[in-house]
Each structure stands twice: as C-alpha cells, then as structure tokens.
Amino acid sequence: MEEDTACYDYIRAGSTRCMIISRNEVLPQDASIDIVRCKIDNVCGWSSSDKLSQGAIFLVEPSRGRSINSREWKKVVDNFPGGVSFNLYYCGVIILDKKRYKQNYIINF
C-alpha cells in the first residue's frame, strides 16, 4: 500500500535503527518495541508483549470507518496496565507507563 510505504519512509527518516514488523514476525532477542501502529481491534494483543519498552507508544487507528467508537476505546484503555491515553476521535495514542496511574483524555477539535 502506498500509505504504508509513506509511513515507513517517514519513520525511517527519524531513526535508521527502526525496524517495521508485522505482529506475526519474531523479534531478535535483544530488540524492544518502542512504537506500535495498529488497528483498534488488534491493540490488546500487543499490550501484553514482553518486548514493549517502558514508555512505548501505541498509535491506534479505527478498524473500519473514519473514527474510533467510544465503546471500543474504553475497552482498549481498560485492558492497558497503566499510562496515559488520548482519544483523538480519528485515532488514539497510548503511552505505556506502568509506574503511573491510568489517565484518559478525550481531545475535541
């Protein structure tokens, strides 16, 4: 997809050490995950990964349509162990931090 290629190029411009993988790929032993871009219906599978670094960022996209359903978003936020989440309506951002209390913000433009 052209959109995925543009995203890959953008991320690689920021970090040459960055690897872009799919959920089914096996990571090298010493690798850690700092940024996850996924659909809202796949985010809970990523949240339990032992490869996630402290402060990992999740960029959550709607599974269908153009916006994130508030019921879906609540389910995702409830399943995360801790951190700060931002519901931006068209997408969501979650910053994983197990040392902090959960905080959820809804951003209206």
mmCIF file with all atom_site columns, C-alpha atoms in Angstrom, residues 43-109:
data_model
loop_
_atom_site.group_PDB
_atom_site.id
_atom_site.type_symbol
_atom_site.label_atom_id
_atom_site.label_alt_id
_atom_site.label_comp_id
_atom_site.label_asym_id
_atom_site.label_entity_id
_atom_site.label_seq_id
_atom_site.pdbx_PDB_ins_code
_atom_site.Cartn_x
_atom_site.Cartn_y
_atom_site.Cartn_z
_atom_site.occupancy
_atom_site.B_iso_or_equiv
_atom_site.pdbx_formal_charge
_atom_site.auth_seq_id
_atom_site.auth_comp_id
_atom_site.auth_asym_id
_atom_site.auth_atom_id
_atom_site.pdbx_PDB_model_num
ATOM 1  C CA . VAL A 1 43  ? -4.140  -3.374 20.148 1.00 0.00 ? 43  VAL A CA 1
ATOM 2  C CA . CYS A 1 44  ? -4.849  -5.663 23.122 1.00 0.00 ? 44  CYS A CA 1
ATOM 3  C CA . GLY A 1 45  ? -2.689  -8.399 21.609 1.00 0.00 ? 45  GLY A CA 1
ATOM 4  C CA . TRP A 1 46  ? 0.250   -6.013 21.530 1.00 0.00 ? 46  TRP A CA 1
ATOM 5  C CA . SER A 1 47  ? -0.262  -4.677 25.058 1.00 0.00 ? 47  SER A CA 1
ATOM 6  C CA . SER A 1 48  ? 0.749   -7.975 26.641 1.00 0.00 ? 48  SER A CA 1
ATOM 7  C CA . SER A 1 49  ? 4.044   -8.323 24.740 1.00 0.00 ? 49  SER A CA 1
ATOM 8  C CA . ASP A 1 50  ? 7.122   -8.688 26.942 1.00 0.00 ? 50  ASP A CA 1
ATOM 9  C CA . LYS A 1 51  ? 9.182   -6.831 24.317 1.00 0.00 ? 51  LYS A CA 1
ATOM 10 C CA . LEU A 1 52  ? 7.443   -3.488 24.989 1.00 0.00 ? 52  LEU A CA 1
ATOM 11 C CA . SER A 1 53  ? 9.785   -0.860 26.361 1.00 0.00 ? 53  SER A CA 1
ATOM 12 C CA . GLN A 1 54  ? 8.792   1.409  29.230 1.00 0.00 ? 54  GLN A CA 1
ATOM 13 C CA . GLY A 1 55  ? 7.235   4.430  27.543 1.00 0.00 ? 55  GLY A CA 1
ATOM 14 C CA . ALA A 1 56  ? 6.191   2.531  24.415 1.00 0.00 ? 56  ALA A CA 1
ATOM 15 C CA . ILE A 1 57  ? 3.764   4.492  22.240 1.00 0.00 ? 57  ILE A CA 1
ATOM 16 C CA . PHE A 1 58  ? 0.709   2.984  20.568 1.00 0.00 ? 58  PHE A CA 1
ATOM 17 C CA . LEU A 1 59  ? -0.795  4.719  17.535 1.00 0.00 ? 59  LEU A CA 1
ATOM 18 C CA . VAL A 1 60  ? -4.276  3.251  17.330 1.00 0.00 ? 60  VAL A CA 1
ATOM 19 C CA . GLU A 1 61  ? -6.345  3.505  14.145 1.00 0.00 ? 61  GLU A CA 1
ATOM 20 C CA . PRO A 1 62  ? -10.040 2.710  13.701 1.00 0.00 ? 62  PRO A CA 1
ATOM 21 C CA . SER A 1 63  ? -10.748 -0.784 12.391 1.00 0.00 ? 63  SER A CA 1
ATOM 22 C CA . ARG A 1 64  ? -13.387 0.459  9.960  1.00 0.00 ? 64  ARG A CA 1
ATOM 23 C CA . GLY A 1 65  ? -14.808 3.832  9.153  1.00 0.00 ? 65  GLY A CA 1
ATOM 24 C CA . ARG A 1 66  ? -13.160 7.126  9.925  1.00 0.00 ? 66  ARG A CA 1
ATOM 25 C CA . SER A 1 67  ? -13.434 7.423  13.704 1.00 0.00 ? 67  SER A CA 1
ATOM 26 C CA . ILE A 1 68  ? -12.857 5.419  16.865 1.00 0.00 ? 68  ILE A CA 1
ATOM 27 C CA . ASN A 1 69  ? -16.015 4.238  18.598 1.00 0.00 ? 69  ASN A CA 1
ATOM 28 C CA . SER A 1 70  ? -16.061 5.336  22.269 1.00 0.00 ? 70  SER A CA 1
ATOM 29 C CA . ARG A 1 71  ? -17.112 1.849  23.410 1.00 0.00 ? 71  ARG A CA 1
ATOM 30 C CA . GLU A 1 72  ? -14.146 0.269  21.583 1.00 0.00 ? 72  GLU A CA 1
ATOM 31 C CA . TRP A 1 73  ? -11.775 2.875  23.014 1.00 0.00 ? 73  TRP A CA 1
ATOM 32 C CA . LYS A 1 74  ? -12.989 2.282  26.588 1.00 0.00 ? 74  LYS A CA 1
ATOM 33 C CA . LYS A 1 75  ? -12.389 -1.450 26.210 1.00 0.00 ? 75  LYS A CA 1
ATOM 34 C CA . VAL A 1 76  ? -8.838  -0.840 24.980 1.00 0.00 ? 76  VAL A CA 1
ATOM 35 C CA . VAL A 1 77  ? -7.994  1.641  27.750 1.00 0.00 ? 77  VAL A CA 1
ATOM 36 C CA . ASP A 1 78  ? -9.429  -0.706 30.414 1.00 0.00 ? 78  ASP A CA 1
ATOM 37 C CA . ASN A 1 79  ? -7.123  -3.521 29.231 1.00 0.00 ? 79  ASN A CA 1
ATOM 38 C CA . PHE A 1 80  ? -3.903  -1.495 29.422 1.00 0.00 ? 80  PHE A CA 1
ATOM 39 C CA . PRO A 1 81  ? -1.799  -1.866 32.581 1.00 0.00 ? 81  PRO A CA 1
ATOM 40 C CA . GLY A 1 82  ? -1.095  1.845  33.020 1.00 0.00 ? 82  GLY A CA 1
ATOM 41 C CA . GLY A 1 83  ? -0.166  5.033  31.273 1.00 0.00 ? 83  GLY A CA 1
ATOM 42 C CA . VAL A 1 84  ? -1.711  7.976  29.513 1.00 0.00 ? 84  VAL A CA 1
ATOM 43 C CA . SER A 1 85  ? -4.180  7.671  26.643 1.00 0.00 ? 85  SER A CA 1
ATOM 44 C CA . PHE A 1 86  ? -5.546  10.251 24.244 1.00 0.00 ? 86  PHE A CA 1
ATOM 45 C CA . ASN A 1 87  ? -8.706  9.668  22.230 1.00 0.00 ? 87  ASN A CA 1
ATOM 46 C CA . LEU A 1 88  ? -8.303  11.979 19.240 1.00 0.00 ? 88  LEU A CA 1
ATOM 47 C CA . TYR A 1 89  ? -11.550 10.778 17.602 1.00 0.00 ? 89  TYR A CA 1
ATOM 48 C CA . TYR A 1 90  ? -9.866  9.826  14.296 1.00 0.00 ? 90  TYR A CA 1
ATOM 49 C CA . CYS A 1 91  ? -7.137  7.856  16.067 1.00 0.00 ? 91  CYS A CA 1
ATOM 50 C CA . GLY A 1 92  ? -5.821  7.192  19.547 1.00 0.00 ? 92  GLY A CA 1
ATOM 51 C CA . VAL A 1 93  ? -2.457  7.473  21.268 1.00 0.00 ? 93  VAL A CA 1
ATOM 52 C CA . ILE A 1 94  ? -1.449  5.427  24.299 1.00 0.00 ? 94  ILE A CA 1
ATOM 53 C CA . ILE A 1 95  ? 1.817   5.942  26.160 1.00 0.00 ? 95  ILE A CA 1
ATOM 54 C CA . LEU A 1 96  ? 2.593   2.885  28.249 1.00 0.00 ? 96  LEU A CA 1
ATOM 55 C CA . ASP A 1 97  ? 3.943   3.678  31.706 1.00 0.00 ? 97  ASP A CA 1
ATOM 56 C CA . LYS A 1 98  ? 3.274   1.065  34.387 1.00 0.00 ? 98  LYS A CA 1
ATOM 57 C CA . LYS A 1 99  ? 4.538   3.396  37.131 1.00 0.00 ? 99  LYS A CA 1
ATOM 58 C CA . ARG A 1 100 ? 1.767   5.952  36.569 1.00 0.00 ? 100 ARG A CA 1
ATOM 59 C CA . TYR A 1 101 ? -1.918  5.862  37.287 1.00 0.00 ? 101 TYR A CA 1
ATOM 60 C CA . LYS A 1 102 ? -4.104  5.463  34.242 1.00 0.00 ? 102 LYS A CA 1
ATOM 61 C CA . GLN A 1 103 ? -5.200  8.733  32.721 1.00 0.00 ? 103 GLN A CA 1
ATOM 62 C CA . ASN A 1 104 ? -7.505  9.032  29.730 1.00 0.00 ? 104 ASN A CA 1
ATOM 63 C CA . TYR A 1 105 ? -8.062  12.261 27.825 1.00 0.00 ? 105 TYR A CA 1
ATOM 64 C CA . ILE A 1 106 ? -10.624 12.947 25.130 1.00 0.00 ? 106 ILE A CA 1
ATOM 65 C CA . ILE A 1 107 ? -9.410  15.632 22.773 1.00 0.00 ? 107 ILE A CA 1
ATOM 66 C CA . ASN A 1 108 ? -12.061 17.617 20.892 1.00 0.00 ? 108 ASN A CA 1
ATOM 67 C CA . PHE A 1 109 ? -11.053 19.822 17.991 1.00 0.00 ? 109 PHE A CA 1
#
